[in-house]
CSV table of C-alpha atoms in Angstrom, one decimal:
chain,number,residue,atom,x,y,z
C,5,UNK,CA,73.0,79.2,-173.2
C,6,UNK,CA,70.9,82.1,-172.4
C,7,UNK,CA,69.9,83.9,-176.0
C,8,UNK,CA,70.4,87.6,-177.0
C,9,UNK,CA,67.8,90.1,-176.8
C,10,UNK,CA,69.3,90.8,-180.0
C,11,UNK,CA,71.9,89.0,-181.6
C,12,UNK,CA,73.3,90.7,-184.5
C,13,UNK,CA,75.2,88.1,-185.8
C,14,UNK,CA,71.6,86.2,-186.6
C,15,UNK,CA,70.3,89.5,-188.1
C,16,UNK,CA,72.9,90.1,-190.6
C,17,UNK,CA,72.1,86.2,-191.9
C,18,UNK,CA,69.1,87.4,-191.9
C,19,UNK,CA,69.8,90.5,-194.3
C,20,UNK,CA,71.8,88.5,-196.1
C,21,UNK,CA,68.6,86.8,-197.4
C,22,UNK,CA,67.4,90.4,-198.6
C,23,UNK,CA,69.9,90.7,-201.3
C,24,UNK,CA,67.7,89.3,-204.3
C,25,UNK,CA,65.2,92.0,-203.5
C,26,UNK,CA,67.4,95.0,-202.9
C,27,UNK,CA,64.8,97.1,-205.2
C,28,UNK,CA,61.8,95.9,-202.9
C,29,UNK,CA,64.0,96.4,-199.4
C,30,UNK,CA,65.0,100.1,-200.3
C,31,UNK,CA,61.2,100.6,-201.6
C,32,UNK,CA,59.7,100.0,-198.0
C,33,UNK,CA,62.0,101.8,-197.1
C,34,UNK,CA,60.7,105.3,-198.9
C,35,UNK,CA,57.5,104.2,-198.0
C,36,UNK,CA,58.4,104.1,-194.8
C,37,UNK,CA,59.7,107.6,-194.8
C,38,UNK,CA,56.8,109.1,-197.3
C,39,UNK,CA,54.3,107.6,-194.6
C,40,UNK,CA,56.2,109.0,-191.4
C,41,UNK,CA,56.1,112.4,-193.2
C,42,UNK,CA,52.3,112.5,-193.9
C,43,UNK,CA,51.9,111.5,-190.8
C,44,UNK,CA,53.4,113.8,-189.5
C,45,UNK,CA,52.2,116.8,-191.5
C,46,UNK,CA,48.1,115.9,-190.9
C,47,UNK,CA,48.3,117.1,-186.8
C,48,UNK,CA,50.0,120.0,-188.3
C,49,UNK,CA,47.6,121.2,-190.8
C,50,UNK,CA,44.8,120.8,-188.3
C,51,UNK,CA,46.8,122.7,-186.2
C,52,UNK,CA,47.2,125.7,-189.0
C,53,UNK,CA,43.7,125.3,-189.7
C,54,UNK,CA,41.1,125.5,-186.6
C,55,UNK,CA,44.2,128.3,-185.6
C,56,UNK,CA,44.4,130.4,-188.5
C,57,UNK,CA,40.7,129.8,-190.2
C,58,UNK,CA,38.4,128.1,-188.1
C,59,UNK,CA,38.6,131.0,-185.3
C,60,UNK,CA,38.8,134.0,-188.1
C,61,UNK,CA,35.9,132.4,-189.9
C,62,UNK,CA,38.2,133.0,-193.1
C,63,UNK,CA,36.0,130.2,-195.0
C,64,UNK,CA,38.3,131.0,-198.4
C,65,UNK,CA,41.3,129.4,-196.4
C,66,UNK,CA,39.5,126.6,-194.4
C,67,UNK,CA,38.4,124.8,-198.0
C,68,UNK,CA,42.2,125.4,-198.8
C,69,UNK,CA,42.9,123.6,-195.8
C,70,UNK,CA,40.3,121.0,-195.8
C,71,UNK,CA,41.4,120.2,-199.4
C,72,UNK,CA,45.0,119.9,-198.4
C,73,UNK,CA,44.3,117.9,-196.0
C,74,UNK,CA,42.0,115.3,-197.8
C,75,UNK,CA,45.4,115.1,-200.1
C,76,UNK,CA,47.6,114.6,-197.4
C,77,UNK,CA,45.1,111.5,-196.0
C,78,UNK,CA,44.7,109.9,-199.3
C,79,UNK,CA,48.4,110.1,-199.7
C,80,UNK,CA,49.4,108.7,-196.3
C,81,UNK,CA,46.8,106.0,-197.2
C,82,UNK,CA,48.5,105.3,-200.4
C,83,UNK,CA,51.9,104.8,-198.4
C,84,UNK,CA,50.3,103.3,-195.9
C,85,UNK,CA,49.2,100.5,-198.7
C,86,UNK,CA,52.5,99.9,-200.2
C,87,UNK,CA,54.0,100.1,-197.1
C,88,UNK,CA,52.7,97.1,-195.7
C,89,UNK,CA,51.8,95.2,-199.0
C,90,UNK,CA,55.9,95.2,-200.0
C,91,UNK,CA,57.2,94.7,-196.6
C,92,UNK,CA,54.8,91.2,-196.7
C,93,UNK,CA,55.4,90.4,-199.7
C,94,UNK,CA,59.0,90.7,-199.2
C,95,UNK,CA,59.4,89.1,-196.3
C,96,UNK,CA,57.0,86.0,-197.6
C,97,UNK,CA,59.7,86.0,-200.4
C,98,UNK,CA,62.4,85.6,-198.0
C,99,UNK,CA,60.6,82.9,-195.9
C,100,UNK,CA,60.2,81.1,-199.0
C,101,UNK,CA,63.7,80.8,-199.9
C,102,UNK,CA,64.9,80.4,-196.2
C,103,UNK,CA,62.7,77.7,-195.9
C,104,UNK,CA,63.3,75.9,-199.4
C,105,UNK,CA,67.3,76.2,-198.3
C,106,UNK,CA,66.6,74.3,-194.9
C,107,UNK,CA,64.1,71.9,-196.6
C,108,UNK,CA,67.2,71.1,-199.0
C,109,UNK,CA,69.4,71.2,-196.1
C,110,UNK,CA,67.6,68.4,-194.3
C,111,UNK,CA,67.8,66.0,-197.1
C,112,UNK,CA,71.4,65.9,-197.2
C,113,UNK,CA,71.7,64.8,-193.3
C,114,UNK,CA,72.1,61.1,-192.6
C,115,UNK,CA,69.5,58.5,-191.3
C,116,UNK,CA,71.3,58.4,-188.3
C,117,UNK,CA,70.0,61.7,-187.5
C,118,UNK,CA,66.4,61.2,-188.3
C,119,UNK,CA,66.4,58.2,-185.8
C,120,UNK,CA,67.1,60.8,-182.9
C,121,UNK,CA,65.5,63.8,-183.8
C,122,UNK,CA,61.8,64.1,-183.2
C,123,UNK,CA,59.9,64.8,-186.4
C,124,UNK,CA,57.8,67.2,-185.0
C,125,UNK,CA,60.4,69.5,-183.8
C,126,UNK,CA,61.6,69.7,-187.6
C,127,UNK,CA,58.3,70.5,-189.0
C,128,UNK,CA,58.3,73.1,-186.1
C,129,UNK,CA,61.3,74.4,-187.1
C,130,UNK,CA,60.8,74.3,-190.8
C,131,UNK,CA,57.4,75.7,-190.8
C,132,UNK,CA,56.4,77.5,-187.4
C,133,UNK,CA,60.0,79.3,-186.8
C,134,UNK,CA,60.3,80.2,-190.3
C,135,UNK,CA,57.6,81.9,-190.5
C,136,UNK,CA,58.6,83.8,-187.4
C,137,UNK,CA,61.3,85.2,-189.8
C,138,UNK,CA,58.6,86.5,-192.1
C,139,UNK,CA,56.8,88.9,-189.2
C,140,UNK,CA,60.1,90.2,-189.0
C,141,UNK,CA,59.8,91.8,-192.2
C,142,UNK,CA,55.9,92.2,-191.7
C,143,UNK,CA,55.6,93.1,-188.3
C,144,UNK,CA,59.3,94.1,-186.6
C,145,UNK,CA,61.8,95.6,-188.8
C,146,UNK,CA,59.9,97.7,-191.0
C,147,UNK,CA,57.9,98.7,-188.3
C,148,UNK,CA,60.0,99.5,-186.1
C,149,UNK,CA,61.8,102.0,-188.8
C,150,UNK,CA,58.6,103.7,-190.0
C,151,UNK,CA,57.3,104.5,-186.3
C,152,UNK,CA,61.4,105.9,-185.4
C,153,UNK,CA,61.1,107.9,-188.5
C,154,UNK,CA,57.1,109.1,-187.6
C,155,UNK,CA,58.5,109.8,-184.0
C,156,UNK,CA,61.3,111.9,-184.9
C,157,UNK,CA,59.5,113.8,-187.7
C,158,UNK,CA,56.8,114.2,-184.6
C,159,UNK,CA,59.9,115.6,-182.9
C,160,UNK,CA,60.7,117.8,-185.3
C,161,UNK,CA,57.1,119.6,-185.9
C,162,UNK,CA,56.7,119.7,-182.3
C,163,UNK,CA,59.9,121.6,-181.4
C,164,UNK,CA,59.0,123.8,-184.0
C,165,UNK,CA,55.7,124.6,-182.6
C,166,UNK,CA,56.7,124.5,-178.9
C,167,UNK,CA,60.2,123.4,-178.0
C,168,UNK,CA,59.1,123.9,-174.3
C,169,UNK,CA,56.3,121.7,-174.0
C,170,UNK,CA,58.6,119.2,-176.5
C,171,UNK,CA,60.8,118.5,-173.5
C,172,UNK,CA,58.3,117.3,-171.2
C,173,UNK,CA,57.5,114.9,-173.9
C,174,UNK,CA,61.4,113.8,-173.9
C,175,UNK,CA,61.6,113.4,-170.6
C,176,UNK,CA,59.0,110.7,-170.0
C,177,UNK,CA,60.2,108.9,-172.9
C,178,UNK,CA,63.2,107.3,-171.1
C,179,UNK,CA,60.4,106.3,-168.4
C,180,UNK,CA,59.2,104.4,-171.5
C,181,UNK,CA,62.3,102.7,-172.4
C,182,UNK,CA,63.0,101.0,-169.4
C,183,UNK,CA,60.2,99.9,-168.9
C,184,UNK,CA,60.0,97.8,-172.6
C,185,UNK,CA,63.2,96.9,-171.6
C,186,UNK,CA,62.2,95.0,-168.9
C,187,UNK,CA,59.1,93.4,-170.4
C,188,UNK,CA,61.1,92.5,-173.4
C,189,UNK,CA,63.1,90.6,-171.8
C,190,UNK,CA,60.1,89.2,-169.9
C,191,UNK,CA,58.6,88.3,-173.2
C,192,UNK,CA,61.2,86.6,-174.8
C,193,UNK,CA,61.7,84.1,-171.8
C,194,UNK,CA,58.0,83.8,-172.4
C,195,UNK,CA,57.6,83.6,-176.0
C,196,UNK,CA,61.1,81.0,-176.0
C,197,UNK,CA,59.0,78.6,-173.8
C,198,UNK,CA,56.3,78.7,-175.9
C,199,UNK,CA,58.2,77.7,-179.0
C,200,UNK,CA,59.4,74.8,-177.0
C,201,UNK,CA,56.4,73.7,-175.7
C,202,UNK,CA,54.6,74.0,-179.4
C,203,UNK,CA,57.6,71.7,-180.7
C,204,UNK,CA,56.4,69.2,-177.8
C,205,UNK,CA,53.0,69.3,-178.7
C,206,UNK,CA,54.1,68.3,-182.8
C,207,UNK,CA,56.5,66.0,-181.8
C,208,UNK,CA,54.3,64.0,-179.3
C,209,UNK,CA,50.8,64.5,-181.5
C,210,UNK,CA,52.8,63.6,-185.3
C,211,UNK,CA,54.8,60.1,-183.4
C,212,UNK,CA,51.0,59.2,-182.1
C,213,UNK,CA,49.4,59.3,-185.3
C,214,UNK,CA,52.1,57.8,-187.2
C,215,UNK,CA,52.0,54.9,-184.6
C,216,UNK,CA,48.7,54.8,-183.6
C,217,UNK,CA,48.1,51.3,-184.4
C,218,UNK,CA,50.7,50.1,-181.9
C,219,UNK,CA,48.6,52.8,-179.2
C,220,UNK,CA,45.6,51.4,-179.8
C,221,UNK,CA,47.3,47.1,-180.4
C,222,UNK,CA,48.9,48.1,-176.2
C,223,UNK,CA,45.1,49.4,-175.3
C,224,UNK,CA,47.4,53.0,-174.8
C,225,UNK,CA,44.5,55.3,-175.7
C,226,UNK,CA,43.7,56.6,-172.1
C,227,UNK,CA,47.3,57.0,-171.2
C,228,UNK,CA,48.3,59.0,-174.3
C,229,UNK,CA,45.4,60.9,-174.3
C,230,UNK,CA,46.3,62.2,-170.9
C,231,UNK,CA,50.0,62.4,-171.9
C,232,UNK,CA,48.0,64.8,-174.5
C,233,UNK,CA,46.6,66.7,-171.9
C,234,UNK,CA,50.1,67.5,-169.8
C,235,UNK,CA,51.6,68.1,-172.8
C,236,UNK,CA,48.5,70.9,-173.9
C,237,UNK,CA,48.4,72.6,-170.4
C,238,UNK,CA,51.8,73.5,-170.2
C,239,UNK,CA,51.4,75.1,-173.8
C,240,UNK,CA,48.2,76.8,-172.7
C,241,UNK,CA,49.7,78.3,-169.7
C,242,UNK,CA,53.2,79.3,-171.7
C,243,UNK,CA,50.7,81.6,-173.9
C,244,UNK,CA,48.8,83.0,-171.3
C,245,UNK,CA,52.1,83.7,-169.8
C,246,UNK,CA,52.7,85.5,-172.6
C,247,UNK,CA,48.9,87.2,-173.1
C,248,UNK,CA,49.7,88.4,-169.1
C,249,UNK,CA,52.2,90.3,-170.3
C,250,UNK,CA,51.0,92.1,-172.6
C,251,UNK,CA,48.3,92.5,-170.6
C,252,UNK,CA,50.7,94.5,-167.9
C,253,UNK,CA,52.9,96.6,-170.5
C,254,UNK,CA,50.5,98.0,-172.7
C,255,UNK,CA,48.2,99.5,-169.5
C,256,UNK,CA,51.6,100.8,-168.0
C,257,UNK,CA,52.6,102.4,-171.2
C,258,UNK,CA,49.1,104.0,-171.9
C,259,UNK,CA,49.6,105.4,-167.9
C,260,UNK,CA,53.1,106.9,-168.6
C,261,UNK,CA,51.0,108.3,-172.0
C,262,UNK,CA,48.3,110.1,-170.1
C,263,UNK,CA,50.5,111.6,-167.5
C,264,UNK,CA,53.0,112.8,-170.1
C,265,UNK,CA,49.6,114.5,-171.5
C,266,UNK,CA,48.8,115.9,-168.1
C,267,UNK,CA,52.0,117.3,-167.7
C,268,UNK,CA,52.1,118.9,-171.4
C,269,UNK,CA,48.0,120.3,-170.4
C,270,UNK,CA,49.1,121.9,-167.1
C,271,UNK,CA,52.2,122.7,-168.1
C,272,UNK,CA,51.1,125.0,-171.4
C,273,UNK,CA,48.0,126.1,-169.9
């Protein structure tokens, strides 16, 4: 079965786990917006100030500026801080309980099942895909939600300034859109077959060890060791699969960037 790109059903079990920290979750969240605010504003003031002070040599106004602006910084710092400190430490909390529910879950399923499931693919699941489930929190949600709300209060300085010039900006951005459409979906094939192939590389390297007496009793080590060495290929060439990528989107993106940039240039003079 071919998975979602995103499956909300997953997500909401996933916000389900948030509910303890309610307090926490709707704090990133005004961090989120405080930071996309101040970062917002700085471009503006600089704006204001090599327009309305730097050029008229009022020197009176520029320290206004330069003041207000060193309060701006410190405070998009400060947001920046707390920002991603609670979004880690509430998304560790998460992974924690997550993690001690499926450890408790596992000891209530029958020997029967631990004769056919590899060990290492539960201690990849338990360990390496939860804590997938934590960069969620770090990395993905929060992120995603602070950069939507720096974009449009971007949006919203920048009509104000130029509206004009703000549409050329618009325009390009569905440009953008399809094309992380398309390498998401490239990644996630990508980044799927690299799960599997680290759950391979447990499963065979944690049944090796724990019978490594019967390897080396059957004089195995050669052919395990090269078993090893299939086994670590395939999950060096899933990550550079991965690396290649990245390697293609973010060069792509930083093109449809610097045209956008040449359009806004020779467009506004």
């Amino acid at each position: 079965m071919k998975a979602k790109a995103f499956d909300t059903k997953v997500f909401k079990r996933i916000m389900f786990y948030t509910k303890p920290y309610k307090w926490r979750f709707n704090g990133v969240i005004i961090w989120a917006i405080s930071l996309s605010i101040f970062a917002a504003l700085r471009p503006y003031l600089l704006k204001q100030t090599v327009d309305g002070y730097i050029q008229t040599e009022d020197e009176k106004g520029l320290l206004y500026y330069i003041i207000l602006m060193g309060v701006v910084l410190l405070l998009e710092v400060i947001s920046q801080f707390y920002f991603v400190y609670w979004a880690n430490w509430l998304g560790q909390d998460i992974v924690r309980d997550i993690r001690t529910k499926l450890f408790k879950h596992m000891l209530s399923f029958r020997m029967k099942y631990f004769d056919n499931a590899p060990v290492g693919q539960l201690v990849t699941r338990s360990v390496s895909d939860i804590e997938a489930i934590a960069r969620i929190f770090s990395q993905g949600l929060f992120m995603i939600i602070s950069d939507l709300m720096k974009m449009v209060a971007v949006l919203g300085f920048m009509f104000y300034m130029n509206w004009s010039l703000t549409w050329i900006v618009i325009v390009a951005m569905p440009i953008l859109v399809i094309a992380t459409r398309v390498f998401q979906k490239k990644m996630q094939v990508a980044f799927e077959e690299v799960r599997t192939q680290i759950s391979n590389l447990n499963t065979f390297v944690q049944e090796r060890v724990t019978g490594m007496k019967i390897v080396q009793l059957f004089n195995r080590e050669d052919i395990e060791a090269e078993k090893f060495s299939e086994i670590n290929a395939k999950h060096n060439k899933a990550w550079i699969k991965t690396v290649w990528y990245n390697s293609i989107f973010f060069p792509i993106a930083d093109i449809i960037s610097s045209l956008t940039l040449a359009m806004v240039v020779w467009y506004g003079g």
